[in-house]
PDB file of C-alpha atoms in Angstrom:
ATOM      1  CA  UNK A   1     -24.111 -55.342  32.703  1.00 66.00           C
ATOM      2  CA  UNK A   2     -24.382 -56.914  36.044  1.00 79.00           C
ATOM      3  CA  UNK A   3     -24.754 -55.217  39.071  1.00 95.00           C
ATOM      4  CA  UNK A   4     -25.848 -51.459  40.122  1.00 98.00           C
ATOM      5  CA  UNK A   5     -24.033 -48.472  37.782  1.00 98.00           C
ATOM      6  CA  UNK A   6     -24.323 -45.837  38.739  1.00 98.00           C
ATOM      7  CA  UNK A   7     -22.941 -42.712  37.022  1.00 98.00           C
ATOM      8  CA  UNK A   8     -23.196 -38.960  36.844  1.00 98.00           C
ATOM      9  CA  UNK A   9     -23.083 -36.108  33.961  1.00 98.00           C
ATOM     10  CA  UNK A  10     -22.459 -32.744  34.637  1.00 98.00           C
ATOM     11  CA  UNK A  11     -24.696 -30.340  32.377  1.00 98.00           C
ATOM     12  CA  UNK A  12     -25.077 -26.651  31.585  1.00 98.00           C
ATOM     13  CA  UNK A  13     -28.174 -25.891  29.242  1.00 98.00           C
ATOM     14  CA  UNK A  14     -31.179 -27.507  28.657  1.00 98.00           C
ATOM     15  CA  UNK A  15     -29.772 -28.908  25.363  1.00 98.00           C
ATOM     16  CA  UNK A  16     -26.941 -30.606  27.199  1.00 98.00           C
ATOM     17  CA  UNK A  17     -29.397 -32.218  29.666  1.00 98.00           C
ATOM     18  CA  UNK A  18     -31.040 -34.106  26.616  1.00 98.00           C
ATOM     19  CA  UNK A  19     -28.247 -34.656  24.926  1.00 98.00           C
ATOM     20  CA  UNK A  20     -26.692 -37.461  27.826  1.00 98.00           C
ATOM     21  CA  UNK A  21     -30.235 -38.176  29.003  1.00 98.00           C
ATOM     22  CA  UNK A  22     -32.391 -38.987  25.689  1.00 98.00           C
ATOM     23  CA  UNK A  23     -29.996 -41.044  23.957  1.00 97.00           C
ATOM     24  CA  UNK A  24     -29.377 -42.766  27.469  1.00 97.00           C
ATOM     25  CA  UNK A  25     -33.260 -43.788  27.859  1.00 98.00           C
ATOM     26  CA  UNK A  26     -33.831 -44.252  23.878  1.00 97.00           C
ATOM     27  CA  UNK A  27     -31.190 -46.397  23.807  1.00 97.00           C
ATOM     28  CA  UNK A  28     -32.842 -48.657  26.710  1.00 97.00           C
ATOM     29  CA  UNK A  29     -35.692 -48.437  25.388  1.00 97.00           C
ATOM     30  CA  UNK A  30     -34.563 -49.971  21.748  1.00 97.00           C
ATOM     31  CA  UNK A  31     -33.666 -53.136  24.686  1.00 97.00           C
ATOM     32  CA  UNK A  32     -36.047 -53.537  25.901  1.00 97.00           C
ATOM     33  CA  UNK A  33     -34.914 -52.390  29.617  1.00 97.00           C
ATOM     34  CA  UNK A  34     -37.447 -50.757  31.943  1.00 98.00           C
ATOM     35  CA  UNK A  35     -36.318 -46.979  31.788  1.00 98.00           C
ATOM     36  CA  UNK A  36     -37.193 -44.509  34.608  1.00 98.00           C
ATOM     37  CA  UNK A  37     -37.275 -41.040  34.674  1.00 98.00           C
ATOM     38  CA  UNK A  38     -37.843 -39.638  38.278  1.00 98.00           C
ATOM     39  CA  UNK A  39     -36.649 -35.896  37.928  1.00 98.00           C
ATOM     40  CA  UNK A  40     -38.068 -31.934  38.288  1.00 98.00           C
ATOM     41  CA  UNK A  41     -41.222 -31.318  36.680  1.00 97.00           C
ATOM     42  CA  UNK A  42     -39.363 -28.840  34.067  1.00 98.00           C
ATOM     43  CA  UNK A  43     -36.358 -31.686  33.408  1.00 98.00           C
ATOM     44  CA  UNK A  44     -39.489 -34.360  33.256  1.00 98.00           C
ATOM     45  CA  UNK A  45     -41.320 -31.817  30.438  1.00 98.00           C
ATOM     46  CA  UNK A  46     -38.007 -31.426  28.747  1.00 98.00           C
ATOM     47  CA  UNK A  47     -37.717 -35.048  28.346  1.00 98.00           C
ATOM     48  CA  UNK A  48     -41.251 -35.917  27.535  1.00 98.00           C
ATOM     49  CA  UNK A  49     -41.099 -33.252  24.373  1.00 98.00           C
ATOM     50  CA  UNK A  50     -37.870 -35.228  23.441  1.00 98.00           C
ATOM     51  CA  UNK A  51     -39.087 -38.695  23.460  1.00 97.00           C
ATOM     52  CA  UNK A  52     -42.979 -38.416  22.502  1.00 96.00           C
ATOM     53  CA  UNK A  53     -44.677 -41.264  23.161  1.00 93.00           C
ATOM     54  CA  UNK A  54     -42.381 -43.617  24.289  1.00 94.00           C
ATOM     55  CA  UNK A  55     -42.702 -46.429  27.096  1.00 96.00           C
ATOM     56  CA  UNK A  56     -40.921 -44.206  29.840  1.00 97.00           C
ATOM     57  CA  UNK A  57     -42.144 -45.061  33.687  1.00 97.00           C
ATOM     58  CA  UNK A  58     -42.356 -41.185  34.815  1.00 98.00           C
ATOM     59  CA  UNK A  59     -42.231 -40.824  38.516  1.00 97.00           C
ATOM     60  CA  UNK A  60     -42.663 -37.295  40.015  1.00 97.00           C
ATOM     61  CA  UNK A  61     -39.185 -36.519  41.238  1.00 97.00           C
ATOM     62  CA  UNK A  62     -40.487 -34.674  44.507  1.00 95.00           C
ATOM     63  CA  UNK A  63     -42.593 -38.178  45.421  1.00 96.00           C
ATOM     64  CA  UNK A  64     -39.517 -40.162  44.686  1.00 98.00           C
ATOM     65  CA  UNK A  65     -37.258 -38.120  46.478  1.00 98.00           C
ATOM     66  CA  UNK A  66     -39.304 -37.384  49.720  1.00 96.00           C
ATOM     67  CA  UNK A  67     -36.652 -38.611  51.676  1.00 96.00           C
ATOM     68  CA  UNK A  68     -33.285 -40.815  51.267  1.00 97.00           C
ATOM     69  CA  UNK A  69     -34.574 -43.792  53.040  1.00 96.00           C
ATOM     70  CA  UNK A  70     -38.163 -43.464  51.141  1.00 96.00           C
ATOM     71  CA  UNK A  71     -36.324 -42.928  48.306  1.00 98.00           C
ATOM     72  CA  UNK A  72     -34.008 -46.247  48.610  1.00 97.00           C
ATOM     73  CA  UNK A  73     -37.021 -48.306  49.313  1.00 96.00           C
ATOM     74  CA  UNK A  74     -39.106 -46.926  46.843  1.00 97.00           C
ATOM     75  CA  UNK A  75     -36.271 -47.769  44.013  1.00 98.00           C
ATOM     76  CA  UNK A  76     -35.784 -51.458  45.618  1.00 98.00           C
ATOM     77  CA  UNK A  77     -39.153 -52.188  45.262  1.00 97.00           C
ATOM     78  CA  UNK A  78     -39.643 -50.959  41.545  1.00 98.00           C
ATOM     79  CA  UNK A  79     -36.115 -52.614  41.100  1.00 98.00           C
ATOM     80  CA  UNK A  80     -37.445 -56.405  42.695  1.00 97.00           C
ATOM     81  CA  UNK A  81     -40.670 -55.851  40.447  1.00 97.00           C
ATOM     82  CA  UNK A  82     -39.098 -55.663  37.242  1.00 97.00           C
ATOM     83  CA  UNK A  83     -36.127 -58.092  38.131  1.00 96.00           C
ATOM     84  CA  UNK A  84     -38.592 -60.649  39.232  1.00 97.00           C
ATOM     85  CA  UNK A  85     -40.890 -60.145  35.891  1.00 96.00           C
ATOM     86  CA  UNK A  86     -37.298 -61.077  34.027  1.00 96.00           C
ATOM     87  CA  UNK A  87     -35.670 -57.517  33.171  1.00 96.00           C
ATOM     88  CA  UNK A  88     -32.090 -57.895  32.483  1.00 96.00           C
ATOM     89  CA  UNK A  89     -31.102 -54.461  33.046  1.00 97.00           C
ATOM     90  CA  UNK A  90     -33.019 -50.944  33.655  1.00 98.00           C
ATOM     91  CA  UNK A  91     -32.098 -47.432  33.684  1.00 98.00           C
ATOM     92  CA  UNK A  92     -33.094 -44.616  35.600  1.00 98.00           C
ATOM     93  CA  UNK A  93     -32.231 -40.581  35.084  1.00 98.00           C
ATOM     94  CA  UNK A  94     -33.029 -39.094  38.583  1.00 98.00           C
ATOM     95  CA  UNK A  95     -32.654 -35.608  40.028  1.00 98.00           C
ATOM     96  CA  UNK A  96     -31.010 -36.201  42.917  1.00 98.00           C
ATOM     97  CA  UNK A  97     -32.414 -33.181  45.410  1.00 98.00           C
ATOM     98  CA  UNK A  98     -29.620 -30.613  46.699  1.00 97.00           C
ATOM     99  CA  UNK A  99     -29.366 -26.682  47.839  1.00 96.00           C
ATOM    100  CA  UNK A 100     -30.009 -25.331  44.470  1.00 97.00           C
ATOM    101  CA  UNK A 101     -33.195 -27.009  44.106  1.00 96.00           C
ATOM    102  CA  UNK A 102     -34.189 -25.979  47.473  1.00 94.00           C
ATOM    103  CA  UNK A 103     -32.849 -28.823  49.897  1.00 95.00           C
ATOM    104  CA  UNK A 104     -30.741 -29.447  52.569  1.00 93.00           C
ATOM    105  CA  UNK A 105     -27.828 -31.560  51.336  1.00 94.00           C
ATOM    106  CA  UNK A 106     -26.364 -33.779  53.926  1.00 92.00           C
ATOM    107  CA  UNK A 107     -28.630 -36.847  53.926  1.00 93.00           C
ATOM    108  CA  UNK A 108     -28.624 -36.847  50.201  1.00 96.00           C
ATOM    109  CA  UNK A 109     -25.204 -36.839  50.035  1.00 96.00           C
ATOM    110  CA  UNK A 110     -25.007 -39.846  52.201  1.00 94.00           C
ATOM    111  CA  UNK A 111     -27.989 -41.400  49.454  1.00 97.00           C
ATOM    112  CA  UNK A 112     -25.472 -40.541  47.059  1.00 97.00           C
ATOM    113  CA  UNK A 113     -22.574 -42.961  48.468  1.00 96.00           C
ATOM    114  CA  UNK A 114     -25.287 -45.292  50.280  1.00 96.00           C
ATOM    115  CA  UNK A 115     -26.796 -46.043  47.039  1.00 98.00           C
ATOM    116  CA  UNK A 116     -23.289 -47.910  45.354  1.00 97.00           C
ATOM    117  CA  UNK A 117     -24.395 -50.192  47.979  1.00 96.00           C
ATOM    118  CA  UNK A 118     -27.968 -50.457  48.576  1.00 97.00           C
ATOM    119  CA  UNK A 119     -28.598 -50.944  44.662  1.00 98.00           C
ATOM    120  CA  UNK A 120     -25.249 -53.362  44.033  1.00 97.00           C
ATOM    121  CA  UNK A 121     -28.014 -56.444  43.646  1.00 97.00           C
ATOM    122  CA  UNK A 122     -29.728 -55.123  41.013  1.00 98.00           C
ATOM    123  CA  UNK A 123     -28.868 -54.691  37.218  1.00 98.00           C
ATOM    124  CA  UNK A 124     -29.481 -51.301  37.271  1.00 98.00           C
ATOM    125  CA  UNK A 125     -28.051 -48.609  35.327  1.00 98.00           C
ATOM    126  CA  UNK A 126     -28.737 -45.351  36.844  1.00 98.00           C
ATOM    127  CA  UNK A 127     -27.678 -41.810  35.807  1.00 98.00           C
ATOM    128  CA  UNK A 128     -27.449 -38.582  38.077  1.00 98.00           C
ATOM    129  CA  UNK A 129     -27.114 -35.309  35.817  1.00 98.00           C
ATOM    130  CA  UNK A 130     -26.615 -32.124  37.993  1.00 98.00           C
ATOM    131  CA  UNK A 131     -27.106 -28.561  36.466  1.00 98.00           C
ATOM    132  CA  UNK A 132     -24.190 -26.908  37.218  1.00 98.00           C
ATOM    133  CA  UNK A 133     -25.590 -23.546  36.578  1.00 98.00           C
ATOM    134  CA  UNK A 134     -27.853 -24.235  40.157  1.00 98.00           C
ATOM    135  CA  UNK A 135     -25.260 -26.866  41.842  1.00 98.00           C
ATOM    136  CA  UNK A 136     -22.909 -25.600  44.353  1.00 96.00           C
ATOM    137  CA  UNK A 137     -19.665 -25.958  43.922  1.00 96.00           C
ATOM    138  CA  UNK A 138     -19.056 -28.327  47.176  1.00 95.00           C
ATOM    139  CA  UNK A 139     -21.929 -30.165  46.253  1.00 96.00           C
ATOM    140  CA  UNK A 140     -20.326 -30.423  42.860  1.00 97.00           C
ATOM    141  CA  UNK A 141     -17.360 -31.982  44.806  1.00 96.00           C
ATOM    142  CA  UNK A 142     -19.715 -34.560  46.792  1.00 97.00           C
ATOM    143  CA  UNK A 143     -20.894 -35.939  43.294  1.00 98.00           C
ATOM    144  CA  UNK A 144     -17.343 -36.663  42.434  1.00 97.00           C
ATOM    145  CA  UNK A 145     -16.966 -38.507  45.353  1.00 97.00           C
ATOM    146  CA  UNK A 146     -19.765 -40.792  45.559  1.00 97.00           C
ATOM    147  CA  UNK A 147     -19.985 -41.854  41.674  1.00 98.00           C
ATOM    148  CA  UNK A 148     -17.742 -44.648  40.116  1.00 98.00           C
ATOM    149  CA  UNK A 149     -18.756 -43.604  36.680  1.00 98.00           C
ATOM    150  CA  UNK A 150     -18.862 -40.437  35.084  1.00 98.00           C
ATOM    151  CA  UNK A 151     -20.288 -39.488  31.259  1.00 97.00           C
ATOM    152  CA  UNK A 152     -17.857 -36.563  30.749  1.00 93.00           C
ATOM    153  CA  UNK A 153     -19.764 -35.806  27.203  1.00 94.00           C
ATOM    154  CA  UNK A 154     -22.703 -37.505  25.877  1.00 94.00           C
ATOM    155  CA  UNK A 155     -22.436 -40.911  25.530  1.00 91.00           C
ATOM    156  CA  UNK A 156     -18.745 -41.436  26.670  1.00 94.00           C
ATOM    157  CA  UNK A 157     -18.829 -43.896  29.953  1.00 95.00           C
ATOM    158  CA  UNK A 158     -15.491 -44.058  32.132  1.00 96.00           C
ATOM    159  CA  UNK A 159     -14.770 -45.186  35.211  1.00 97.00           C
ATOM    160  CA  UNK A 160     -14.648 -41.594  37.456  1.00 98.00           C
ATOM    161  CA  UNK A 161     -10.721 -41.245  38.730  1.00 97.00           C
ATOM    162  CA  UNK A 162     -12.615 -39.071  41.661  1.00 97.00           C
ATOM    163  CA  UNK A 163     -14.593 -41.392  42.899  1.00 97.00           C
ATOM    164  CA  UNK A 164     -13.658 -42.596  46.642  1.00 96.00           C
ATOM    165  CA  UNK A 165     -15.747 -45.327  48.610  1.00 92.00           C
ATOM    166  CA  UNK A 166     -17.338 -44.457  51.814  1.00 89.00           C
ATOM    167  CA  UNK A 167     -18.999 -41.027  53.000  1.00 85.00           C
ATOM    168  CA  UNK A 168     -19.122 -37.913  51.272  1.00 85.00           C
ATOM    169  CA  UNK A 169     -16.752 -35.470  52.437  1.00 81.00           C
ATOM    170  CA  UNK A 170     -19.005 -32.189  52.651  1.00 78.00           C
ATOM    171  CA  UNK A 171     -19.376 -30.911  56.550  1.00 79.00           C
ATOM    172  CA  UNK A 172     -22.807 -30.556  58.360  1.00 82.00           C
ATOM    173  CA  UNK A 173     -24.362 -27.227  58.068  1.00 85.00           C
ATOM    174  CA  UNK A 174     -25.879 -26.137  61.298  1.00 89.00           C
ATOM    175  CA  UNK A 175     -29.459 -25.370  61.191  1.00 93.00           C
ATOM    176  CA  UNK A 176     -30.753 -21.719  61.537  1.00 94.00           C
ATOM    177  CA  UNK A 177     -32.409 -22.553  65.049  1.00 96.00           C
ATOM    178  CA  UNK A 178     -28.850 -22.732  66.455  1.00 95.00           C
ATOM    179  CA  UNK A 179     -28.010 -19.191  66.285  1.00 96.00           C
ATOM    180  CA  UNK A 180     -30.329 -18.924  69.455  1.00 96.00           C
ATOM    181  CA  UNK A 181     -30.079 -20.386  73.124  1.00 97.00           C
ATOM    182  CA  UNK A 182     -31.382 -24.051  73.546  1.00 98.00           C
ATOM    183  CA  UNK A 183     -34.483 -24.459  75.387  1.00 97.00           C
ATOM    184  CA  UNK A 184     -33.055 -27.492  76.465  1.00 98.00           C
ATOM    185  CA  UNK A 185     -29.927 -29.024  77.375  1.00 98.00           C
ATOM    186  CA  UNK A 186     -28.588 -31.699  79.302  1.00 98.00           C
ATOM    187  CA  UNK A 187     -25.278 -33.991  79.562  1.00 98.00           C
ATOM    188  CA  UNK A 188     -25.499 -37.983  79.386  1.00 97.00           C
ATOM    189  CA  UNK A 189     -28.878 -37.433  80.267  1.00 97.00           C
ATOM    190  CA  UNK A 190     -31.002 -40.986  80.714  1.00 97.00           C
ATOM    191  CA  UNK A 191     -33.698 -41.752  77.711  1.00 96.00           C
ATOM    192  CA  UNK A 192     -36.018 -41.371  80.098  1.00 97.00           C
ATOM    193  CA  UNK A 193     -35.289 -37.907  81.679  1.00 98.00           C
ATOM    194  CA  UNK A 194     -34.861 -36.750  77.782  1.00 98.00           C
ATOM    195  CA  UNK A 195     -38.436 -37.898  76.956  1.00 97.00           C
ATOM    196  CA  UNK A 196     -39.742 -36.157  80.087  1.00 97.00           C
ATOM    197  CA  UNK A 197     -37.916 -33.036  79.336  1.00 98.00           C
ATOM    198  CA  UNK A 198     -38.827 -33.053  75.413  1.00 97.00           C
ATOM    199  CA  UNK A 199     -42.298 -33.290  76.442  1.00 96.00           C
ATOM    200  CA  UNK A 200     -42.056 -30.609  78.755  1.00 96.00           C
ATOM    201  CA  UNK A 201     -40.788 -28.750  75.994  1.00 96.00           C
ATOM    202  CA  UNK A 202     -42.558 -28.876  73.110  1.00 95.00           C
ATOM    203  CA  UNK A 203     -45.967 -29.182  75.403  1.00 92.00           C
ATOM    204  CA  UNK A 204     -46.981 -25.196  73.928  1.00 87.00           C
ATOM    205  CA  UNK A 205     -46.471 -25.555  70.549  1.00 92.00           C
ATOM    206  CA  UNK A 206     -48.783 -25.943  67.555  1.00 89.00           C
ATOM    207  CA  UNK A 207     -47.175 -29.597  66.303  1.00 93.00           C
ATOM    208  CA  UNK A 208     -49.327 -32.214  65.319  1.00 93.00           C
ATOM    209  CA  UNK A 209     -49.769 -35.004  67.411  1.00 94.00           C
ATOM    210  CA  UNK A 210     -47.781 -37.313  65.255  1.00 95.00           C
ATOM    211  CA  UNK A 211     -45.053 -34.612  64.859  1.00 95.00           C
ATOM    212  CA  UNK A 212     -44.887 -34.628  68.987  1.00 95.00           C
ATOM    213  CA  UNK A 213     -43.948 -38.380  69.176  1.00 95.00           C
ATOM    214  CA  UNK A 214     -41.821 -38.258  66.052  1.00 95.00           C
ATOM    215  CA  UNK A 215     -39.550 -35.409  68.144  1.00 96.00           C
ATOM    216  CA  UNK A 216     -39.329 -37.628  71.530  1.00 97.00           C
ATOM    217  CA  UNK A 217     -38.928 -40.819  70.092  1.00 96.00           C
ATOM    218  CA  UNK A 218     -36.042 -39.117  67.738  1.00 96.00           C
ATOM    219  CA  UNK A 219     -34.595 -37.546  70.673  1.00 97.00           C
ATOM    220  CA  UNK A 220     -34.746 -40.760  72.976  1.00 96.00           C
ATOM    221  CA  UNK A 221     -33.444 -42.844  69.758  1.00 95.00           C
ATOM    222  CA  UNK A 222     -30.453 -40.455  69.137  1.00 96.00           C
ATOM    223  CA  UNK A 223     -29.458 -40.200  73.247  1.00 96.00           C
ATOM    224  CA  UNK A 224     -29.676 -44.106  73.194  1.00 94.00           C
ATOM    225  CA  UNK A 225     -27.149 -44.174  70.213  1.00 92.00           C
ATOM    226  CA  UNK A 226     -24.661 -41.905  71.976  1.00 94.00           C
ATOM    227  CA  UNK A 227     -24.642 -43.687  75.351  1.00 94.00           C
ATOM    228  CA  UNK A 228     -24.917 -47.194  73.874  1.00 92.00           C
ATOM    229  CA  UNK A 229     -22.288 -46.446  70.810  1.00 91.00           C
ATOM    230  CA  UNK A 230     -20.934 -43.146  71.269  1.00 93.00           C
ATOM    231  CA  UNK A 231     -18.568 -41.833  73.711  1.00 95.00           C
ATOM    232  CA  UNK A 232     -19.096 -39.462  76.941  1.00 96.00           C
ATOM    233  CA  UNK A 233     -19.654 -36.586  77.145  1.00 97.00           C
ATOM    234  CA  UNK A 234     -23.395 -36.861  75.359  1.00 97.00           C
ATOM    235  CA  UNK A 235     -24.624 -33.333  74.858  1.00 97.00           C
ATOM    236  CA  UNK A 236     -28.242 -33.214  74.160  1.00 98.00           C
ATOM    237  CA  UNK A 237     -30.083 -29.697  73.032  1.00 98.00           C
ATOM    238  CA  UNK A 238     -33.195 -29.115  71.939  1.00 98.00           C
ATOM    239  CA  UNK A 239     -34.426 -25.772  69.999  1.00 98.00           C
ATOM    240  CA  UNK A 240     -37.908 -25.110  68.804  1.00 95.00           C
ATOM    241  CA  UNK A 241     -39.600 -22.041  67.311  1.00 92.00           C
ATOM    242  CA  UNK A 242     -43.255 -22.456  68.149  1.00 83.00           C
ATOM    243  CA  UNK A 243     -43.988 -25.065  64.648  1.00 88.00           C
ATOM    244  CA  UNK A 244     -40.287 -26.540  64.536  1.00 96.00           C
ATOM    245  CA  UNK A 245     -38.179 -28.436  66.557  1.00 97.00           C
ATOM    246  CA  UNK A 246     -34.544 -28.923  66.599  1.00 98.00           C
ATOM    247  CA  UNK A 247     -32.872 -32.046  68.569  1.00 98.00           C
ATOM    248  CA  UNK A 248     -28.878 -32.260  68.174  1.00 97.00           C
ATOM    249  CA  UNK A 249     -27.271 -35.084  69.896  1.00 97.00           C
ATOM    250  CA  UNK A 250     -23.370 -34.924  70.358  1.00 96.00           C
ATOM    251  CA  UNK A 251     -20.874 -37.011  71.715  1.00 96.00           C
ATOM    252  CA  UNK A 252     -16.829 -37.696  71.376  1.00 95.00           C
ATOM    253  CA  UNK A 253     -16.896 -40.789  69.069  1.00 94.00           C
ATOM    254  CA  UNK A 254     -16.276 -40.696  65.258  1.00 91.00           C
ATOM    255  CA  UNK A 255     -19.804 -41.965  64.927  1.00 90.00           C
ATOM    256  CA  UNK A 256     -20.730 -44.914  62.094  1.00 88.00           C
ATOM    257  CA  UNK A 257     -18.739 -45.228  58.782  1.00 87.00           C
ATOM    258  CA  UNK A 258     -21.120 -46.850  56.971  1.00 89.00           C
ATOM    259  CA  UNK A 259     -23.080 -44.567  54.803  1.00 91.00           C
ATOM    260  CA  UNK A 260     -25.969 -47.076  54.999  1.00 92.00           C
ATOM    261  CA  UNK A 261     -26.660 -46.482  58.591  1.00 91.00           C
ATOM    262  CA  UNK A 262     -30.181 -45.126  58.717  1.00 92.00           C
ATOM    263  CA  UNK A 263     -30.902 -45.044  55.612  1.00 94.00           C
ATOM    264  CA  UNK A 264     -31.821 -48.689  55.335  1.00 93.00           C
ATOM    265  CA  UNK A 265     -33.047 -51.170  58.552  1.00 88.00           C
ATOM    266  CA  UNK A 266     -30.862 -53.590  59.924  1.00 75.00           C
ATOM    267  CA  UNK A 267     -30.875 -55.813  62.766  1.00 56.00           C
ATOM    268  CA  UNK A 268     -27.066 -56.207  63.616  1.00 54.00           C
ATOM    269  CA  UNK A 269     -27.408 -54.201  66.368  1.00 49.00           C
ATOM    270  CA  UNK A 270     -29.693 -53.888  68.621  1.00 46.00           C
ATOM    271  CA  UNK A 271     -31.288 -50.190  68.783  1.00 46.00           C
ATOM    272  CA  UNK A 272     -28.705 -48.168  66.426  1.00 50.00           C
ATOM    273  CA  UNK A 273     -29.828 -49.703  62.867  1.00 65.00           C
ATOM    274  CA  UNK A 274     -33.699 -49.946  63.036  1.00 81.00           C
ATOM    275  CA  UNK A 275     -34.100 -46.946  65.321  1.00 85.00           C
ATOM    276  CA  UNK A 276     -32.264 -44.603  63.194  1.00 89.00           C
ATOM    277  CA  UNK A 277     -33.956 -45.685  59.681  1.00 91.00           C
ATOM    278  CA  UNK A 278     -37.139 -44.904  61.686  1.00 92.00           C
ATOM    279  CA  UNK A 279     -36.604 -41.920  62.474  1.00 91.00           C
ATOM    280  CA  UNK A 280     -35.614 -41.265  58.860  1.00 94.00           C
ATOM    281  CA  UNK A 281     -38.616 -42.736  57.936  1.00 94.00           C
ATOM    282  CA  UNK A 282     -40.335 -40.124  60.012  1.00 94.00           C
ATOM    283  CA  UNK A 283     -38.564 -36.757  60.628  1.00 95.00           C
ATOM    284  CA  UNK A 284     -38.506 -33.847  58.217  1.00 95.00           C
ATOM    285  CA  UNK A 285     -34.789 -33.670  58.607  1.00 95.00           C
ATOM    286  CA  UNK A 286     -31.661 -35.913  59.340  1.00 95.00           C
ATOM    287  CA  UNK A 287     -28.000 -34.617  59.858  1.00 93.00           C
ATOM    288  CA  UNK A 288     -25.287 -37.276  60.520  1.00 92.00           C
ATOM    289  CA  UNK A 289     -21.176 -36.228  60.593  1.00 90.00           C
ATOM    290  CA  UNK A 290     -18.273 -35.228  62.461  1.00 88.00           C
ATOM    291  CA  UNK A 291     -17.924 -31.396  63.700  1.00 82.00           C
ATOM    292  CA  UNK A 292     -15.350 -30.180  65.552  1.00 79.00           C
ATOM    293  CA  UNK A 293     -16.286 -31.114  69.104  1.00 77.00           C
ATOM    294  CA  UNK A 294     -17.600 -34.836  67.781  1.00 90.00           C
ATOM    295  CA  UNK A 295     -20.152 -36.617  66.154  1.00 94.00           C
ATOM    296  CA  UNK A 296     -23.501 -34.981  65.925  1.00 95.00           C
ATOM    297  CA  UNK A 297     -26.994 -36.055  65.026  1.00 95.00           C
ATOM    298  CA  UNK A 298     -29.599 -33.406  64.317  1.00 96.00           C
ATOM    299  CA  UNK A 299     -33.373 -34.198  63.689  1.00 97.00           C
ATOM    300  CA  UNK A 300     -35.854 -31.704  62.659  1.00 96.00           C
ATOM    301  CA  UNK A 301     -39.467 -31.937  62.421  1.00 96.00           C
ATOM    302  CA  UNK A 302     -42.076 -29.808  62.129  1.00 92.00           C
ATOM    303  CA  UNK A 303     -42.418 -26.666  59.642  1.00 78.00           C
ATOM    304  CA  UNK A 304     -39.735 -25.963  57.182  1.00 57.00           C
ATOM    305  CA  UNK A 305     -36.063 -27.087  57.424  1.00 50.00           C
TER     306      UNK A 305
END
């Protein structure tokens, strides 16, 4: 196998998780392939029973999945490690985080279809069960989307009829700090007069002091990217709740296409590609799609999203 593979199962019990993911990792183990397991602690206990003793590289599955772009560069690194020491192939089971495990989908959705591309260098074989007794059903629907390969029972590989290249199709879900009036809001507003009126803002509350740049850098980054790339009208708003702030960004264009853009650097542009993977490098929170009224960027950081 050449190449990144990347594939999904669909499970229902704890029995059916083991039954695609230990013969999947025994199997590259019997290789001699550098096999991964990065999932919940209770799907990492499940498999450790299962397998005993054997060679697996466990990572925590809340480190490895802090956040998309962490997560991507984390995986390229181990990936270039092993590759470089001569692996042929390896194999990874991962528990991609979503709203039945307690996150916010969006960016991982975008990991989900970013991935076919950030990985394609590598001989990597990677497998993405979901527990469809906690899955939602549209998140269900994302999965289909973003993965060429599906197991549809254990150990049966085919090429997923479902899959489609490009982003997923699931909409944004506004953030709970929308159903009140911004504390801020202005239109086309410089990156300068944004950073002054951020500041103002978020002078009161109780964020640390890295948290404070991390909001008016985002929200200077994000205003940048609609003047520079977007189209006019730019709507900025700003909502915070004393330990959380809210930036949304909005402007007429259809925004990038590439579901790579921020969640790896780049310098084919000048501010859009390294700016954004900064800031989700940084910020708790990163919401990229369409809505009705345009494109919109949200960033949150600080407290819980």
């Amino acid at each position: 196998m050449t190449g990144f593979y990347h594939e999904t199962a669909f499970y229902g019990s704890d029995d059916d998780f083991l039954a695609h993911a230990v013969p999947f990792l025994e199997d590259g183990l019997r290789a001699g392939e550098p096999s991964v397991v990065a999932c919940t602690e209770s799907n990492s206990s499940l498999l450790r029973a299962a397998l005993g003793d054997a060679a697996v590289i466990y990572r925590p599955g809340a480190d490895q999945y802090s956040r998309p772009s962490d997560a991507i560069s984390s995986y390229r690194d181990l990936f270039r490690e092993h590759t470089a020491d001569g692996a042929q192939q390896m194999r990874v089971v991962g528990d991609v985080p979503h709203p039945g495990m307690g996150a916010r989908w969006d960016w991982w959705a975008r990991y989900e279809a970013a991935v076919n591309q950030a990985y394609a260098e590598f001989p990597v074989w990677g497998l993405c069960p979901y527990d469809t007794r906690t899955t939602p059903a549209e998140v269900l629907a994302d999965v289909v989307r973003t993965h060429p390969n599906v197991a549809t029972t254990p150990g049966t590989h085919e090429a997923n009829s479902g899959y489609r290249e490009g982003l997923a199709a699931s909409s944004q879900v506004p953030d709970v700090l929308e159903q009140g009036a911004p504390v801020v809001e202005l239109v086309d507003p410089s990156a300068g007069a944004v950073r002054e009126a951020v500041g103002a803002a978020i002078g009161g509350m109780s964020l640390s002091e890295d948290d404070a740049h991390d909001v008016v850098y985002a929200a200077s980054e994000v205003v940048t990217n609609g003047l520079t790339h977007g189209v006019a009208p730019v709507r900025f708003r700003l909502w915070a709740d004393g330990s959380r702030v809210l930036v949304a960004v909005t402007d007429r264009g259809n925004g990038p296409s590439d579901p790579l853009a921020g969640l790896v650097p780049t310098t084919e542009t000048l501010s859009a590609g390294l700016g954004l993977w900064i800031l989700h490098r940084t910020c708790d929170y990163v919401s990229m799609g369409r809505e009705g009224d345009g494109f919109t960027v949200r960033v949150s950081v600080g407290g819980q999203t």
